[in-house]
Amino acid sequence: MVDNLQKDEEILDRVNGPIVLALYAAAYVLIIWAYIMYVSPQFGYLGYSLSFNSVRVLEGFLFVCGFALLLPKLFHKPSDFLLHIQFSVVVLPVFVLHGIGGSHRELFYLTAFSFFLMMIVSTRLRLRPLRLIRIGPDFLCLLLFVVSGSIVLSLFMFAGFDKFNLSLTRVYEIRSVVAEGLPKLFGYLFPITSNALLPTALALSLVFKRYIMAALCVSASVAIFTITAHRGPLFYPFAVIGIYFIAQNQFAIRKMLVCYVCVIGLSILSFQIGGGYAGSLLLRRSILTPALNSNLYFEFFSKNQHTY
């Protein structure tokens, strides 16, 4: 019985391998094409310069294919899925800008080497978890939500309700005004709350089917958007919910990559037939901007002393 299951998994792994490789190759080529045709011409003034280098493009493509072959093909544990999210959202865009955005070659190799180490640690090493204090899911969700809720209420207390906003088109005019009126401490508390605490609490609530707590976490994330005018907290809950529904069986990786390619395709369609707002939000801001920022950080700290 065990031997049959292992053989079935080996067959599935061989079948999914070419599919995963093809999806990553398609994503790489589509992002490059969208960058050349739409992103750089429209947003070059924001730093999305075009510096096409065929050798670097080929180098990035080979690295993408190499990692696609090394990454897990089936979803057996959370790290299998998270590795693909990390590679598609963080690493692959760095490879793209390496070939057409003129980013630093050192950043390219550093990113590839760092991800390779992370992949080896998560897939090859078998570390025994430390069992110190056992915390139940209900208490952990409640603790995360109470901490997050306290920070959200503090935001409203300091910023006031007069800055309340639900419009995506007014975020830039409101964001700076709100930031000026908040204590500098919120510059540290806000990202931790919106990027880590609330998404974690939402994920745990969904996994353990605490739907009331999940609804409260979504409400808190939306509340952060209404007062800070940062769009991330508005979309993070939907990303977590989408990942939760995708990651329901061992084909989750393939489904996630199909959705990833579809998002790129919809972004291109938005640029081509519409005003490009959805494409700017999904492709430029969500996928390319983190890679561009990484290059800017690398360039700045290569020339300046580190600040602690």
Coordinates of C-alpha atoms in Angstrom, one line a residue:
M1 CA 0.0 0.0 0.0
V2 CA 2.8 2.4 1.0
D3 CA 4.8 1.5 -2.1
N4 CA 1.7 2.1 -4.4
L5 CA 1.2 5.6 -2.8
Q6 CA 4.9 6.4 -3.3
K7 CA 4.7 5.3 -7.0
D8 CA 1.5 7.4 -7.5
E9 CA 3.3 10.5 -6.0
E10 CA 6.3 9.9 -8.2
I11 CA 4.0 9.8 -11.3
L12 CA 2.2 13.0 -10.2
D13 CA 5.5 14.7 -9.5
R14 CA 6.7 13.8 -13.0
V15 CA 3.5 15.0 -14.6
N16 CA 3.4 18.3 -12.6
G17 CA 7.1 19.1 -13.3
P18 CA 6.7 20.2 -17.0
I19 CA 3.5 22.1 -16.1
V20 CA 5.2 24.1 -13.3
L21 CA 8.2 24.7 -15.6
A22 CA 5.9 25.9 -18.4
L23 CA 3.9 28.2 -16.1
Y24 CA 7.0 29.9 -14.7
A25 CA 8.5 30.3 -18.1
A26 CA 5.3 31.9 -19.3
A27 CA 5.1 34.2 -16.3
Y28 CA 8.7 35.3 -16.9
V29 CA 8.2 36.0 -20.6
L30 CA 4.8 37.8 -20.1
I31 CA 6.2 40.1 -17.4
I32 CA 9.1 41.1 -19.6
W33 CA 6.7 41.8 -22.5
A34 CA 4.4 43.8 -20.3
Y35 CA 7.3 45.8 -18.9
I36 CA 8.7 46.7 -22.3
M37 CA 5.3 47.5 -23.9
Y38 CA 3.4 49.2 -21.0
V39 CA 5.2 49.6 -17.7
S40 CA 8.4 51.3 -18.8
P41 CA 6.7 53.6 -21.3
Q42 CA 4.0 54.8 -18.8
F43 CA 6.0 54.7 -15.6
G44 CA 9.6 55.2 -16.6
Y45 CA 9.6 58.5 -14.6
L46 CA 9.0 56.4 -11.4
G47 CA 12.2 54.4 -11.9
Y48 CA 11.0 51.7 -14.3
S49 CA 13.7 52.4 -16.8
L50 CA 14.2 50.1 -19.8
S51 CA 17.7 48.6 -20.3
F52 CA 17.2 45.5 -22.3
N53 CA 20.2 43.0 -22.2
S54 CA 19.6 39.8 -24.1
V55 CA 22.4 38.0 -22.3
R56 CA 20.9 38.9 -18.9
V57 CA 17.4 38.0 -20.1
L58 CA 18.7 34.5 -21.1
E59 CA 20.5 34.2 -17.8
G60 CA 17.4 35.1 -15.8
F61 CA 15.4 32.6 -17.9
L62 CA 17.8 29.8 -17.2
F63 CA 17.7 30.6 -13.5
V64 CA 13.9 30.6 -13.5
C65 CA 13.8 27.2 -15.3
G66 CA 16.5 25.8 -12.9
F67 CA 14.6 26.8 -9.8
A68 CA 11.3 25.6 -11.3
L69 CA 12.8 22.2 -11.7
L70 CA 14.2 22.2 -8.1
L71 CA 11.1 23.5 -6.3
P72 CA 8.5 21.1 -4.9
K73 CA 5.9 20.1 -7.5
L74 CA 3.2 18.8 -5.1
F75 CA 1.8 20.4 -1.9
H76 CA 2.7 18.2 1.1
K77 CA 3.5 20.8 3.7
P78 CA 3.1 24.6 4.1
S79 CA 6.7 25.3 3.2
D80 CA 6.2 23.7 -0.2
F81 CA 3.5 26.3 -1.0
L82 CA 5.3 29.2 0.6
L83 CA 8.4 28.6 -1.4
H84 CA 6.5 29.1 -4.6
I85 CA 4.9 32.3 -3.3
Q86 CA 8.3 33.6 -2.3
F87 CA 9.8 32.7 -5.7
S88 CA 6.9 34.1 -7.8
V89 CA 6.3 37.3 -5.9
V90 CA 9.9 38.2 -4.7
V91 CA 12.5 36.3 -6.7
L92 CA 11.2 36.1 -10.3
P93 CA 10.6 39.9 -10.5
V94 CA 14.2 40.5 -9.5
F95 CA 15.3 38.2 -12.3
V96 CA 13.1 40.2 -14.7
L97 CA 14.6 43.5 -13.7
H98 CA 18.0 42.0 -14.0
G99 CA 17.5 41.5 -17.7
I100 CA 15.5 44.6 -18.7
G101 CA 15.6 47.0 -15.8
G102 CA 19.3 47.5 -15.4
S103 CA 19.4 46.3 -11.8
H104 CA 22.6 45.3 -10.1
R105 CA 24.1 42.0 -11.1
E106 CA 25.2 41.5 -7.4
L107 CA 21.6 41.7 -6.3
F108 CA 20.6 39.1 -8.9
Y109 CA 23.1 36.5 -7.6
L110 CA 22.5 37.4 -4.0
T111 CA 18.8 36.9 -4.4
A112 CA 19.3 33.6 -6.2
F113 CA 21.8 32.3 -3.6
S114 CA 19.6 33.4 -0.7
F115 CA 16.5 31.7 -2.1
F116 CA 18.6 28.6 -2.9
L117 CA 19.7 28.4 0.8
M118 CA 16.1 28.9 2.0
M119 CA 14.9 26.1 -0.4
I120 CA 17.6 23.7 0.8
V121 CA 16.7 24.4 4.5
S122 CA 13.0 23.9 4.0
T123 CA 13.1 20.9 1.8
R124 CA 16.2 18.9 2.9
L125 CA 16.8 19.6 6.6
R126 CA 14.6 17.7 9.0
L127 CA 14.6 19.9 12.2
R128 CA 12.7 18.8 15.2
P129 CA 10.3 21.5 16.5
L130 CA 10.9 22.9 20.0
R131 CA 8.0 22.1 22.3
L132 CA 8.0 24.8 24.9
I133 CA 4.6 26.3 25.6
R134 CA 1.5 24.9 23.9
I135 CA -0.9 27.6 22.9
G136 CA -4.4 26.8 21.5
P137 CA -5.6 28.2 18.2
D138 CA -8.4 30.1 19.8
F139 CA -6.2 31.9 22.3
L140 CA -3.6 32.7 19.7
C141 CA -6.2 34.1 17.3
L142 CA -7.7 36.2 20.1
L143 CA -4.3 37.4 21.2
L144 CA -3.3 38.5 17.7
F145 CA -6.6 40.2 17.2
V146 CA -6.6 42.0 20.5
V147 CA -3.1 43.4 19.8
S148 CA -4.0 44.4 16.3
G149 CA -7.4 45.9 17.4
S150 CA -5.7 48.0 20.0
I151 CA -3.3 49.4 17.4
V152 CA -6.2 50.1 15.0
L153 CA -8.2 51.9 17.7
S154 CA -5.1 53.9 18.5
L155 CA -4.8 54.9 14.9
F156 CA -8.3 56.3 14.9
M157 CA -7.7 58.1 18.2
F158 CA -4.7 59.9 16.9
A159 CA -5.8 60.5 13.3
G160 CA -9.4 61.2 13.9
F161 CA -12.5 60.1 11.9
D162 CA -12.3 63.2 9.6
K163 CA -9.7 61.4 7.5
F164 CA -12.0 58.4 6.9
N165 CA -11.7 57.3 3.2
L166 CA -12.9 54.4 1.1
S167 CA -11.9 55.7 -2.3
L168 CA -8.9 54.1 -4.0
T169 CA -8.4 57.2 -6.1
R170 CA -7.7 59.6 -3.2
V171 CA -5.0 57.5 -1.4
Y172 CA -2.1 59.7 -2.3
E173 CA -3.6 63.0 -1.2
I174 CA -4.7 61.6 2.1
R175 CA -1.8 59.3 2.9
S176 CA 0.8 62.1 3.5
V177 CA -1.7 64.2 5.6
V178 CA -2.5 61.3 7.9
A179 CA 1.2 60.3 8.3
E180 CA 2.1 63.8 9.4
G181 CA -0.5 63.8 12.2
L182 CA 0.6 60.4 13.6
P183 CA 3.4 59.7 16.1
K184 CA 6.5 58.2 14.5
L185 CA 5.9 55.0 16.5
F186 CA 3.0 54.1 14.2
G187 CA 5.5 54.0 11.3
Y188 CA 6.7 50.7 13.0
L189 CA 3.4 49.5 14.4
F190 CA 1.3 49.9 11.2
P191 CA 3.4 47.6 8.9
I192 CA 3.6 44.9 11.6
T193 CA -0.1 45.0 12.2
S194 CA -1.3 45.1 8.6
N195 CA 1.4 42.9 7.0
A196 CA 1.9 40.2 9.7
L197 CA -0.4 40.2 12.7
L198 CA -3.8 40.5 11.0
P199 CA -3.0 38.2 8.0
T200 CA -1.7 35.6 10.5
A201 CA -4.8 35.8 12.6
L202 CA -7.0 35.6 9.5
A203 CA -5.2 32.5 8.3
L204 CA -5.4 30.7 11.6
S205 CA -9.1 31.7 11.9
L206 CA -9.8 30.1 8.4
V207 CA -7.7 27.0 9.1
F208 CA -9.5 26.3 12.4
K209 CA -12.9 27.5 11.1
R210 CA -13.3 30.5 13.4
Y211 CA -15.3 32.5 10.9
I212 CA -16.5 35.2 13.2
M213 CA -12.9 35.9 14.1
A214 CA -12.0 35.8 10.4
A215 CA -14.6 38.5 9.7
L216 CA -13.3 40.7 12.5
C217 CA -9.8 40.4 11.1
V218 CA -11.0 41.4 7.6
S219 CA -12.9 44.4 9.2
A220 CA -9.8 45.5 11.0
S221 CA -7.7 45.4 7.8
V222 CA -10.3 47.5 6.0
A223 CA -10.4 49.9 8.9
I224 CA -6.6 50.4 8.6
F225 CA -7.0 51.3 4.9
T226 CA -9.8 53.8 5.7
I227 CA -7.6 55.7 8.0
T228 CA -4.0 55.3 6.6
A229 CA -5.0 55.3 2.8
H230 CA -2.5 52.4 2.3
R231 CA -4.0 50.0 -0.2
G232 CA -2.1 46.9 1.0
P233 CA -4.3 46.2 4.1
L234 CA -7.4 46.3 1.8
F235 CA -6.1 43.5 -0.4
Y236 CA -4.1 41.3 2.0
P237 CA -7.2 39.7 3.4
F238 CA -8.4 38.7 -0.1
A239 CA -4.9 37.3 -0.8
V240 CA -5.0 35.2 2.4
I241 CA -8.6 34.0 1.6
G242 CA -7.6 33.1 -1.9
I243 CA -4.5 31.2 -0.8
Y244 CA -6.6 29.3 1.8
F245 CA -9.1 28.1 -0.9
I246 CA -6.3 27.2 -3.4
A247 CA -4.3 25.3 -0.8
Q248 CA -6.8 22.5 -0.3
N249 CA -5.1 19.6 -2.0
Q250 CA -1.7 18.5 -3.4
F251 CA -2.4 20.3 -6.7
A252 CA -2.4 23.7 -4.9
I253 CA 1.0 24.7 -6.4
R254 CA -0.2 24.2 -9.9
K255 CA -3.4 26.1 -9.2
M256 CA -1.5 29.0 -7.6
L257 CA 0.8 29.3 -10.6
V258 CA -2.2 29.3 -13.0
C259 CA -3.7 32.2 -11.0
Y260 CA -0.4 34.0 -11.1
V261 CA -0.2 33.8 -14.9
C262 CA -3.8 34.8 -15.1
V263 CA -3.1 37.9 -13.0
I264 CA -0.3 38.9 -15.4
G265 CA -2.6 38.2 -18.4
L266 CA -5.4 40.4 -16.9
S267 CA -2.9 43.1 -16.2
I268 CA -1.7 43.1 -19.9
L269 CA -5.4 43.1 -21.0
S270 CA -6.0 46.1 -18.7
F271 CA -3.2 48.0 -20.3
Q272 CA -4.2 47.1 -23.8
I273 CA -8.0 47.8 -23.7
G274 CA -8.5 49.9 -20.6
G275 CA -6.8 52.7 -18.8
G276 CA -4.3 50.4 -17.2
Y277 CA -5.4 51.0 -13.6
A278 CA -5.8 47.3 -12.8
G279 CA -2.6 46.5 -14.6
S280 CA -0.7 49.2 -12.7
L281 CA -2.1 47.9 -9.4
L282 CA -1.6 44.1 -10.0
L283 CA 1.5 44.0 -12.1
R284 CA 3.4 47.1 -11.4
R285 CA 2.7 47.7 -7.7
S286 CA 2.2 44.2 -6.5
I287 CA 4.9 42.3 -8.5
L288 CA 7.4 44.8 -9.9
T289 CA 7.6 47.5 -7.3
P290 CA 9.1 45.3 -4.5
A291 CA 11.8 44.2 -6.9
L292 CA 12.5 47.8 -7.9
N293 CA 12.7 48.8 -4.2
S294 CA 15.1 46.0 -3.5
N295 CA 17.4 47.3 -6.2
L296 CA 17.1 50.9 -4.9
Y297 CA 17.9 49.7 -1.3
F298 CA 20.8 47.7 -2.6
E299 CA 22.2 50.7 -4.5
F300 CA 21.7 53.0 -1.5
F301 CA 23.3 50.9 1.1
S302 CA 26.2 49.9 -1.3
K303 CA 27.2 53.6 -1.3
N304 CA 26.1 54.7 2.2
Q305 CA 26.7 53.5 5.7
H306 CA 24.1 51.3 7.3
T307 CA 21.6 53.0 9.6
Y308 CA 20.6 51.2 12.8

